[in-house]
PDB file of N, CA and C in Angstrom:
ATOM      1  N   UNK A  28      -1.040  20.910   8.353  1.00 59.00           N
ATOM      2  CA  UNK A  28      -1.512  19.915   7.415  1.00 59.00           C
ATOM      3  C   UNK A  28      -2.701  19.177   8.013  1.00 59.00           C
ATOM      4  N   UNK A  29      -3.657  18.837   7.165  1.00 74.00           N
ATOM      5  CA  UNK A  29      -4.798  18.059   7.608  1.00 74.00           C
ATOM      6  C   UNK A  29      -4.341  16.658   7.995  1.00 74.00           C
ATOM      7  N   UNK A  30      -5.192  15.989   8.735  1.00 84.00           N
ATOM      8  CA  UNK A  30      -4.895  14.618   9.121  1.00 84.00           C
ATOM      9  C   UNK A  30      -4.846  13.732   7.878  1.00 84.00           C
ATOM     10  N   UNK A  31      -3.885  12.845   7.839  1.00 92.00           N
ATOM     11  CA  UNK A  31      -3.691  11.965   6.678  1.00 92.00           C
ATOM     12  C   UNK A  31      -4.853  10.982   6.553  1.00 92.00           C
ATOM     13  N   UNK A  32      -5.278  10.749   5.323  1.00 95.00           N
ATOM     14  CA  UNK A  32      -6.335   9.776   5.065  1.00 95.00           C
ATOM     15  C   UNK A  32      -5.741   8.371   4.996  1.00 95.00           C
ATOM     16  N   UNK A  33      -6.598   7.388   5.063  1.00 97.00           N
ATOM     17  CA  UNK A  33      -6.160   5.996   4.945  1.00 97.00           C
ATOM     18  C   UNK A  33      -5.478   5.797   3.595  1.00 97.00           C
ATOM     19  N   UNK A  34      -6.079   6.327   2.540  1.00 97.00           N
ATOM     20  CA  UNK A  34      -5.510   6.193   1.194  1.00 97.00           C
ATOM     21  C   UNK A  34      -4.133   6.844   1.119  1.00 97.00           C
ATOM     22  N   UNK A  35      -3.988   8.010   1.740  1.00 96.00           N
ATOM     23  CA  UNK A  35      -2.710   8.721   1.728  1.00 96.00           C
ATOM     24  C   UNK A  35      -1.625   7.887   2.416  1.00 96.00           C
ATOM     25  N   UNK A  36      -1.950   7.272   3.541  1.00 97.00           N
ATOM     26  CA  UNK A  36      -0.978   6.452   4.276  1.00 97.00           C
ATOM     27  C   UNK A  36      -0.523   5.282   3.402  1.00 97.00           C
ATOM     28  N   UNK A  37      -1.466   4.627   2.732  1.00 98.00           N
ATOM     29  CA  UNK A  37      -1.119   3.504   1.858  1.00 98.00           C
ATOM     30  C   UNK A  37      -0.224   3.972   0.715  1.00 98.00           C
ATOM     31  N   UNK A  38      -0.588   5.071   0.066  1.00 97.00           N
ATOM     32  CA  UNK A  38       0.218   5.577  -1.060  1.00 97.00           C
ATOM     33  C   UNK A  38       1.602   5.993  -0.590  1.00 97.00           C
ATOM     34  N   UNK A  39       1.705   6.587   0.580  1.00 97.00           N
ATOM     35  CA  UNK A  39       3.009   6.985   1.110  1.00 97.00           C
ATOM     36  C   UNK A  39       3.861   5.756   1.397  1.00 97.00           C
ATOM     37  N   UNK A  40       3.271   4.729   2.002  1.00 98.00           N
ATOM     38  CA  UNK A  40       3.982   3.489   2.294  1.00 98.00           C
ATOM     39  C   UNK A  40       4.504   2.852   1.004  1.00 98.00           C
ATOM     40  N   UNK A  41       3.639   2.771   0.001  1.00 97.00           N
ATOM     41  CA  UNK A  41       4.037   2.178  -1.283  1.00 97.00           C
ATOM     42  C   UNK A  41       5.116   3.014  -1.955  1.00 97.00           C
ATOM     43  N   UNK A  42       4.950   4.325  -1.933  1.00 96.00           N
ATOM     44  CA  UNK A  42       5.932   5.232  -2.548  1.00 96.00           C
ATOM     45  C   UNK A  42       7.317   5.020  -1.920  1.00 96.00           C
ATOM     46  N   UNK A  43       7.367   4.899  -0.610  1.00 96.00           N
ATOM     47  CA  UNK A  43       8.649   4.660   0.075  1.00 96.00           C
ATOM     48  C   UNK A  43       9.257   3.323  -0.348  1.00 96.00           C
ATOM     49  N   UNK A  44       8.435   2.296  -0.492  1.00 96.00           N
ATOM     50  CA  UNK A  44       8.942   0.995  -0.940  1.00 96.00           C
ATOM     51  C   UNK A  44       9.497   1.096  -2.359  1.00 96.00           C
ATOM     52  N   UNK A  45       8.814   1.822  -3.207  1.00 95.00           N
ATOM     53  CA  UNK A  45       9.269   1.971  -4.596  1.00 95.00           C
ATOM     54  C   UNK A  45      10.609   2.711  -4.677  1.00 95.00           C
ATOM     55  N   UNK A  46      10.846   3.610  -3.747  1.00 94.00           N
ATOM     56  CA  UNK A  46      12.129   4.320  -3.730  1.00 94.00           C
ATOM     57  C   UNK A  46      13.299   3.362  -3.520  1.00 94.00           C
ATOM     58  N   UNK A  47      13.033   2.221  -2.909  1.00 95.00           N
ATOM     59  CA  UNK A  47      14.060   1.208  -2.688  1.00 95.00           C
ATOM     60  C   UNK A  47      13.910   0.042  -3.660  1.00 95.00           C
ATOM     61  N   UNK A  48      13.253   0.315  -4.793  1.00 93.00           N
ATOM     62  CA  UNK A  48      13.042  -0.672  -5.863  1.00 93.00           C
ATOM     63  C   UNK A  48      12.320  -1.921  -5.388  1.00 93.00           C
ATOM     64  N   UNK A  49      11.455  -1.768  -4.411  1.00 95.00           N
ATOM     65  CA  UNK A  49      10.644  -2.886  -3.934  1.00 95.00           C
ATOM     66  C   UNK A  49       9.249  -2.692  -4.521  1.00 95.00           C
ATOM     67  N   UNK A  50       8.948  -3.429  -5.577  1.00 96.00           N
ATOM     68  CA  UNK A  50       7.689  -3.211  -6.283  1.00 96.00           C
ATOM     69  C   UNK A  50       6.648  -4.294  -5.994  1.00 96.00           C
ATOM     70  N   UNK A  51       6.739  -4.920  -4.837  1.00 97.00           N
ATOM     71  CA  UNK A  51       5.743  -5.907  -4.436  1.00 97.00           C
ATOM     72  C   UNK A  51       5.159  -5.517  -3.086  1.00 97.00           C
ATOM     73  N   UNK A  52       3.897  -5.859  -2.920  1.00 97.00           N
ATOM     74  CA  UNK A  52       3.233  -5.632  -1.640  1.00 97.00           C
ATOM     75  C   UNK A  52       2.327  -6.832  -1.388  1.00 97.00           C
ATOM     76  N   UNK A  53       2.249  -7.245  -0.140  1.00 97.00           N
ATOM     77  CA  UNK A  53       1.491  -8.454   0.214  1.00 97.00           C
ATOM     78  C   UNK A  53       0.445  -8.142   1.280  1.00 97.00           C
ATOM     79  N   UNK A  54      -0.418  -9.094   1.471  1.00 96.00           N
ATOM     80  CA  UNK A  54      -1.502  -8.939   2.450  1.00 96.00           C
ATOM     81  C   UNK A  54      -0.985  -8.599   3.843  1.00 96.00           C
ATOM     82  N   UNK A  55       0.140  -9.200   4.225  1.00 96.00           N
ATOM     83  CA  UNK A  55       0.634  -8.944   5.579  1.00 96.00           C
ATOM     84  C   UNK A  55       1.021  -7.484   5.794  1.00 96.00           C
ATOM     85  N   UNK A  56       1.357  -6.776   4.733  1.00 97.00           N
ATOM     86  CA  UNK A  56       1.664  -5.351   4.881  1.00 97.00           C
ATOM     87  C   UNK A  56       0.444  -4.576   5.375  1.00 97.00           C
ATOM     88  N   UNK A  57      -0.732  -4.989   4.936  1.00 97.00           N
ATOM     89  CA  UNK A  57      -1.954  -4.305   5.344  1.00 97.00           C
ATOM     90  C   UNK A  57      -2.407  -4.732   6.736  1.00 97.00           C
ATOM     91  N   UNK A  58      -1.927  -5.882   7.181  1.00 96.00           N
ATOM     92  CA  UNK A  58      -2.275  -6.373   8.513  1.00 96.00           C
ATOM     93  C   UNK A  58      -1.356  -5.807   9.598  1.00 96.00           C
ATOM     94  N   UNK A  59      -0.090  -5.586   9.247  1.00 96.00           N
ATOM     95  CA  UNK A  59       0.888  -5.209  10.268  1.00 96.00           C
ATOM     96  C   UNK A  59       1.597  -3.893   9.935  1.00 96.00           C
ATOM     97  N   UNK A  60       2.282  -3.852   8.811  1.00 97.00           N
ATOM     98  CA  UNK A  60       3.202  -2.753   8.508  1.00 97.00           C
ATOM     99  C   UNK A  60       2.514  -1.417   8.262  1.00 97.00           C
ATOM    100  N   UNK A  61       1.474  -1.410   7.469  1.00 98.00           N
ATOM    101  CA  UNK A  61       0.825  -0.134   7.133  1.00 98.00           C
ATOM    102  C   UNK A  61       0.114   0.477   8.345  1.00 98.00           C
ATOM    103  N   UNK A  62      -0.596  -0.314   9.174  1.00 98.00           N
ATOM    104  CA  UNK A  62      -1.145   0.301  10.385  1.00 98.00           C
ATOM    105  C   UNK A  62      -0.065   0.916  11.280  1.00 98.00           C
ATOM    106  N   UNK A  63       1.092   0.254  11.388  1.00 97.00           N
ATOM    107  CA  UNK A  63       2.197   0.833  12.170  1.00 97.00           C
ATOM    108  C   UNK A  63       2.735   2.098  11.511  1.00 97.00           C
ATOM    109  N   UNK A  64       2.854   2.072  10.191  1.00 97.00           N
ATOM    110  CA  UNK A  64       3.334   3.236   9.436  1.00 97.00           C
ATOM    111  C   UNK A  64       2.413   4.444   9.683  1.00 97.00           C
ATOM    112  N   UNK A  65       1.111   4.202   9.584  1.00 97.00           N
ATOM    113  CA  UNK A  65       0.153   5.282   9.813  1.00 97.00           C
ATOM    114  C   UNK A  65       0.227   5.828  11.223  1.00 97.00           C
ATOM    115  N   UNK A  66       0.392   4.942  12.175  1.00 96.00           N
ATOM    116  CA  UNK A  66       0.458   5.357  13.576  1.00 96.00           C
ATOM    117  C   UNK A  66       1.741   6.131  13.880  1.00 96.00           C
ATOM    118  N   UNK A  67       2.858   5.603  13.428  1.00 97.00           N
ATOM    119  CA  UNK A  67       4.154   6.216  13.751  1.00 97.00           C
ATOM    120  C   UNK A  67       4.421   7.510  12.998  1.00 97.00           C
ATOM    121  N   UNK A  68       4.153   7.503  11.693  1.00 95.00           N
ATOM    122  CA  UNK A  68       4.571   8.636  10.874  1.00 95.00           C
ATOM    123  C   UNK A  68       3.469   9.644  10.584  1.00 95.00           C
ATOM    124  N   UNK A  69       2.212   9.210  10.687  1.00 96.00           N
ATOM    125  CA  UNK A  69       1.109  10.116  10.336  1.00 96.00           C
ATOM    126  C   UNK A  69       0.137  10.326  11.483  1.00 96.00           C
ATOM    127  N   UNK A  70       0.376   9.684  12.607  1.00 95.00           N
ATOM    128  CA  UNK A  70      -0.462   9.843  13.796  1.00 95.00           C
ATOM    129  C   UNK A  70      -1.938   9.557  13.516  1.00 95.00           C
ATOM    130  N   UNK A  71      -2.191   8.528  12.705  1.00 96.00           N
ATOM    131  CA  UNK A  71      -3.560   8.064  12.461  1.00 96.00           C
ATOM    132  C   UNK A  71      -3.626   6.589  12.841  1.00 96.00           C
ATOM    133  N   UNK A  72      -4.730   6.207  13.432  1.00 96.00           N
ATOM    134  CA  UNK A  72      -4.891   4.822  13.872  1.00 96.00           C
ATOM    135  C   UNK A  72      -6.146   4.235  13.251  1.00 96.00           C
ATOM    136  N   UNK A  73      -5.924   3.204  12.451  1.00 97.00           N
ATOM    137  CA  UNK A  73      -7.016   2.475  11.828  1.00 97.00           C
ATOM    138  C   UNK A  73      -6.709   0.993  11.945  1.00 97.00           C
ATOM    139  N   UNK A  74      -7.745   0.194  11.917  1.00 96.00           N
ATOM    140  CA  UNK A  74      -7.510  -1.247  12.002  1.00 96.00           C
ATOM    141  C   UNK A  74      -7.123  -1.790  10.627  1.00 96.00           C
ATOM    142  N   UNK A  75      -6.535  -2.980  10.587  1.00 97.00           N
ATOM    143  CA  UNK A  75      -6.092  -3.566   9.320  1.00 97.00           C
ATOM    144  C   UNK A  75      -7.201  -3.707   8.282  1.00 97.00           C
ATOM    145  N   UNK A  76      -8.408  -3.993   8.718  1.00 97.00           N
ATOM    146  CA  UNK A  76      -9.522  -4.130   7.767  1.00 97.00           C
ATOM    147  C   UNK A  76      -9.787  -2.828   7.015  1.00 97.00           C
ATOM    148  N   UNK A  77      -9.630  -1.722   7.691  1.00 97.00           N
ATOM    149  CA  UNK A  77      -9.826  -0.422   7.052  1.00 97.00           C
ATOM    150  C   UNK A  77      -8.797  -0.221   5.951  1.00 97.00           C
ATOM    151  N   UNK A  78      -7.550  -0.565   6.228  1.00 98.00           N
ATOM    152  CA  UNK A  78      -6.503  -0.441   5.214  1.00 98.00           C
ATOM    153  C   UNK A  78      -6.735  -1.411   4.057  1.00 98.00           C
ATOM    154  N   UNK A  79      -7.178  -2.615   4.351  1.00 97.00           N
ATOM    155  CA  UNK A  79      -7.448  -3.593   3.291  1.00 97.00           C
ATOM    156  C   UNK A  79      -8.579  -3.132   2.378  1.00 97.00           C
ATOM    157  N   UNK A  80      -9.641  -2.581   2.957  1.00 97.00           N
ATOM    158  CA  UNK A  80     -10.749  -2.059   2.144  1.00 97.00           C
ATOM    159  C   UNK A  80     -10.278  -0.908   1.258  1.00 97.00           C
ATOM    160  N   UNK A  81      -9.482  -0.027   1.836  1.00 97.00           N
ATOM    161  CA  UNK A  81      -8.965   1.103   1.063  1.00 97.00           C
ATOM    162  C   UNK A  81      -8.057   0.615  -0.071  1.00 97.00           C
ATOM    163  N   UNK A  82      -7.268  -0.422   0.172  1.00 97.00           N
ATOM    164  CA  UNK A  82      -6.395  -0.981  -0.859  1.00 97.00           C
ATOM    165  C   UNK A  82      -7.213  -1.538  -2.014  1.00 97.00           C
ATOM    166  N   UNK A  83      -8.293  -2.261  -1.702  1.00 96.00           N
ATOM    167  CA  UNK A  83      -9.148  -2.794  -2.763  1.00 96.00           C
ATOM    168  C   UNK A  83      -9.708  -1.658  -3.616  1.00 96.00           C
ATOM    169  N   UNK A  84     -10.075  -0.568  -2.976  1.00 96.00           N
ATOM    170  CA  UNK A  84     -10.585   0.596  -3.702  1.00 96.00           C
ATOM    171  C   UNK A  84      -9.478   1.234  -4.557  1.00 96.00           C
ATOM    172  N   UNK A  85      -8.299   1.391  -3.987  1.00 96.00           N
ATOM    173  CA  UNK A  85      -7.184   2.007  -4.716  1.00 96.00           C
ATOM    174  C   UNK A  85      -6.765   1.190  -5.933  1.00 96.00           C
ATOM    175  N   UNK A  86      -6.742  -0.127  -5.782  1.00 93.00           N
ATOM    176  CA  UNK A  86      -6.329  -0.993  -6.896  1.00 93.00           C
ATOM    177  C   UNK A  86      -7.239  -0.818  -8.103  1.00 93.00           C
ATOM    178  N   UNK A  87      -8.498  -0.550  -7.850  1.00 89.00           N
ATOM    179  CA  UNK A  87      -9.466  -0.424  -8.934  1.00 89.00           C
ATOM    180  C   UNK A  87      -9.613   0.980  -9.467  1.00 89.00           C
ATOM    181  N   UNK A  88      -8.841   1.902  -8.956  1.00 92.00           N
ATOM    182  CA  UNK A  88      -8.946   3.296  -9.407  1.00 92.00           C
ATOM    183  C   UNK A  88      -7.645   3.729 -10.089  1.00 92.00           C
ATOM    184  N   UNK A  89      -7.603   4.971 -10.509  1.00 91.00           N
ATOM    185  CA  UNK A  89      -6.376   5.501 -11.117  1.00 91.00           C
ATOM    186  C   UNK A  89      -5.574   6.349 -10.126  1.00 91.00           C
ATOM    187  N   UNK A  90      -5.931   6.296  -8.861  1.00 94.00           N
ATOM    188  CA  UNK A  90      -5.246   7.104  -7.846  1.00 94.00           C
ATOM    189  C   UNK A  90      -3.788   6.716  -7.650  1.00 94.00           C
ATOM    190  N   UNK A  91      -3.452   5.459  -7.927  1.00 95.00           N
ATOM    191  CA  UNK A  91      -2.061   5.036  -7.755  1.00 95.00           C
ATOM    192  C   UNK A  91      -1.135   5.670  -8.788  1.00 95.00           C
ATOM    193  N   UNK A  92      -1.701   6.214  -9.859  1.00 94.00           N
ATOM    194  CA  UNK A  92      -0.871   6.890 -10.855  1.00 94.00           C
ATOM    195  C   UNK A  92      -0.196   8.124 -10.257  1.00 94.00           C
ATOM    196  N   UNK A  93      -0.756   8.654  -9.169  1.00 93.00           N
ATOM    197  CA  UNK A  93      -0.144   9.803  -8.487  1.00 93.00           C
ATOM    198  C   UNK A  93       1.259   9.477  -7.970  1.00 93.00           C
ATOM    199  N   UNK A  94       1.501   8.203  -7.694  1.00 93.00           N
ATOM    200  CA  UNK A  94       2.828   7.800  -7.204  1.00 93.00           C
ATOM    201  C   UNK A  94       3.571   6.959  -8.240  1.00 93.00           C
ATOM    202  N   UNK A  95       3.132   7.036  -9.490  1.00 93.00           N
ATOM    203  CA  UNK A  95       3.859   6.406 -10.585  1.00 93.00           C
ATOM    204  C   UNK A  95       3.507   4.961 -10.874  1.00 93.00           C
ATOM    205  N   UNK A  96       2.373   4.484 -10.374  1.00 95.00           N
ATOM    206  CA  UNK A  96       1.970   3.103 -10.611  1.00 95.00           C
ATOM    207  C   UNK A  96       0.968   3.071 -11.750  1.00 95.00           C
ATOM    208  N   UNK A  97       1.292   2.323 -12.778  1.00 94.00           N
ATOM    209  CA  UNK A  97       0.415   2.193 -13.943  1.00 94.00           C
ATOM    210  C   UNK A  97      -0.621   1.095 -13.744  1.00 94.00           C
ATOM    211  N   UNK A  98      -0.175  -0.015 -13.144  1.00 94.00           N
ATOM    212  CA  UNK A  98      -1.057  -1.168 -13.026  1.00 94.00           C
ATOM    213  C   UNK A  98      -0.612  -2.040 -11.858  1.00 94.00           C
ATOM    214  N   UNK A  99      -1.565  -2.805 -11.323  1.00 96.00           N
ATOM    215  CA  UNK A  99      -1.293  -3.733 -10.223  1.00 96.00           C
ATOM    216  C   UNK A  99      -1.665  -5.134 -10.701  1.00 96.00           C
ATOM    217  N   UNK A 100      -0.691  -6.038 -10.653  1.00 96.00           N
ATOM    218  CA  UNK A 100      -0.918  -7.426 -11.081  1.00 96.00           C
ATOM    219  C   UNK A 100      -0.786  -8.355  -9.883  1.00 96.00           C
ATOM    220  N   UNK A 101      -1.553  -9.418  -9.890  1.00 95.00           N
ATOM    221  CA  UNK A 101      -1.435 -10.434  -8.848  1.00 95.00           C
ATOM    222  C   UNK A 101      -0.229 -11.312  -9.182  1.00 95.00           C
ATOM    223  N   UNK A 102       0.614 -11.533  -8.190  1.00 96.00           N
ATOM    224  CA  UNK A 102       1.770 -12.396  -8.368  1.00 96.00           C
ATOM    225  C   UNK A 102       1.347 -13.832  -8.093  1.00 96.00           C
ATOM    226  N   UNK A 103       1.727 -14.711  -8.983  1.00 92.00           N
ATOM    227  CA  UNK A 103       1.400 -16.118  -8.824  1.00 92.00           C
ATOM    228  C   UNK A 103       2.382 -16.739  -7.839  1.00 92.00           C
ATOM    229  N   UNK A 104       1.884 -17.047  -6.654  1.00 90.00           N
ATOM    230  CA  UNK A 104       2.712 -17.684  -5.634  1.00 90.00           C
ATOM    231  C   UNK A 104       2.003 -18.941  -5.146  1.00 90.00           C
ATOM    232  N   UNK A 105       2.723 -19.766  -4.466  1.00 89.00           N
ATOM    233  CA  UNK A 105       2.145 -20.988  -3.895  1.00 89.00           C
ATOM    234  C   UNK A 105       1.596 -20.725  -2.491  1.00 89.00           C
ATOM    235  N   UNK A 106       1.747 -19.515  -2.030  1.00 90.00           N
ATOM    236  CA  UNK A 106       1.311 -19.140  -0.691  1.00 90.00           C
ATOM    237  C   UNK A 106      -0.183 -18.799  -0.672  1.00 90.00           C
ATOM    238  N   UNK A 107      -0.781 -18.918   0.492  1.00 90.00           N
ATOM    239  CA  UNK A 107      -2.167 -18.497   0.651  1.00 90.00           C
ATOM    240  C   UNK A 107      -2.269 -16.990   0.766  1.00 90.00           C
ATOM    241  N   UNK A 108      -1.147 -16.353   1.058  1.00 94.00           N
ATOM    242  CA  UNK A 108      -1.124 -14.898   1.150  1.00 94.00           C
ATOM    243  C   UNK A 108      -1.084 -14.295  -0.249  1.00 94.00           C
ATOM    244  N   UNK A 109      -1.860 -13.250  -0.469  1.00 95.00           N
ATOM    245  CA  UNK A 109      -1.910 -12.567  -1.761  1.00 95.00           C
ATOM    246  C   UNK A 109      -0.754 -11.573  -1.854  1.00 95.00           C
ATOM    247  N   UNK A 110      -0.090 -11.571  -3.000  1.00 97.00           N
ATOM    248  CA  UNK A 110       0.992 -10.627  -3.268  1.00 97.00           C
ATOM    249  C   UNK A 110       0.706  -9.958  -4.607  1.00 97.00           C
ATOM    250  N   UNK A 111       0.951  -8.642  -4.654  1.00 97.00           N
ATOM    251  CA  UNK A 111       0.724  -7.874  -5.879  1.00 97.00           C
ATOM    252  C   UNK A 111       2.030  -7.281  -6.360  1.00 97.00           C
ATOM    253  N   UNK A 112       2.167  -7.216  -7.686  1.00 97.00           N
ATOM    254  CA  UNK A 112       3.319  -6.568  -8.301  1.00 97.00           C
ATOM    255  C   UNK A 112       2.841  -5.194  -8.768  1.00 97.00           C
ATOM    256  N   UNK A 113       3.594  -4.178  -8.386  1.00 97.00           N
ATOM    257  CA  UNK A 113       3.252  -2.802  -8.735  1.00 97.00           C
ATOM    258  C   UNK A 113       4.056  -2.409  -9.966  1.00 97.00           C
ATOM    259  N   UNK A 114       3.360  -2.211 -11.062  1.00 95.00           N
ATOM    260  CA  UNK A 114       4.013  -1.896 -12.324  1.00 95.00           C
ATOM    261  C   UNK A 114       4.037  -0.384 -12.496  1.00 95.00           C
ATOM    262  N   UNK A 115       5.237   0.134 -12.647  1.00 93.00           N
ATOM    263  CA  UNK A 115       5.417   1.590 -12.739  1.00 93.00           C
ATOM    264  C   UNK A 115       5.148   2.120 -14.131  1.00 93.00           C
ATOM    265  N   UNK A 116       4.838   3.408 -14.183  1.00 84.00           N
ATOM    266  CA  UNK A 116       4.718   4.108 -15.480  1.00 84.00           C
ATOM    267  C   UNK A 116       6.093   4.168 -16.119  1.00 84.00           C
ATOM    268  N   UNK A 117       6.125   4.022 -17.419  1.00 66.00           N
ATOM    269  CA  UNK A 117       7.427   4.080 -18.102  1.00 66.00           C
ATOM    270  C   UNK A 117       7.618   5.389 -18.819  1.00 66.00           C
TER     271      UNK A 117
END
């Protein structure tokens, strides 16, 4: 298999969360969890900024439909951290 792309690592991470009915993702996932996920499971190392840039690109495209996501909404929280709700295809 070819080396996993940044986008692939993000989609795989989100897909795994959705399998456990966790349909939210926050900024801290891109700072800590996803870089670790890529390193441990896909043997790719990128900095958090790379994952954040890729996430911004993915949110604005239809690529998330590959893993069953129809739309991404911003969750209204009182926190300074951004959280998104991942809305699945029905």
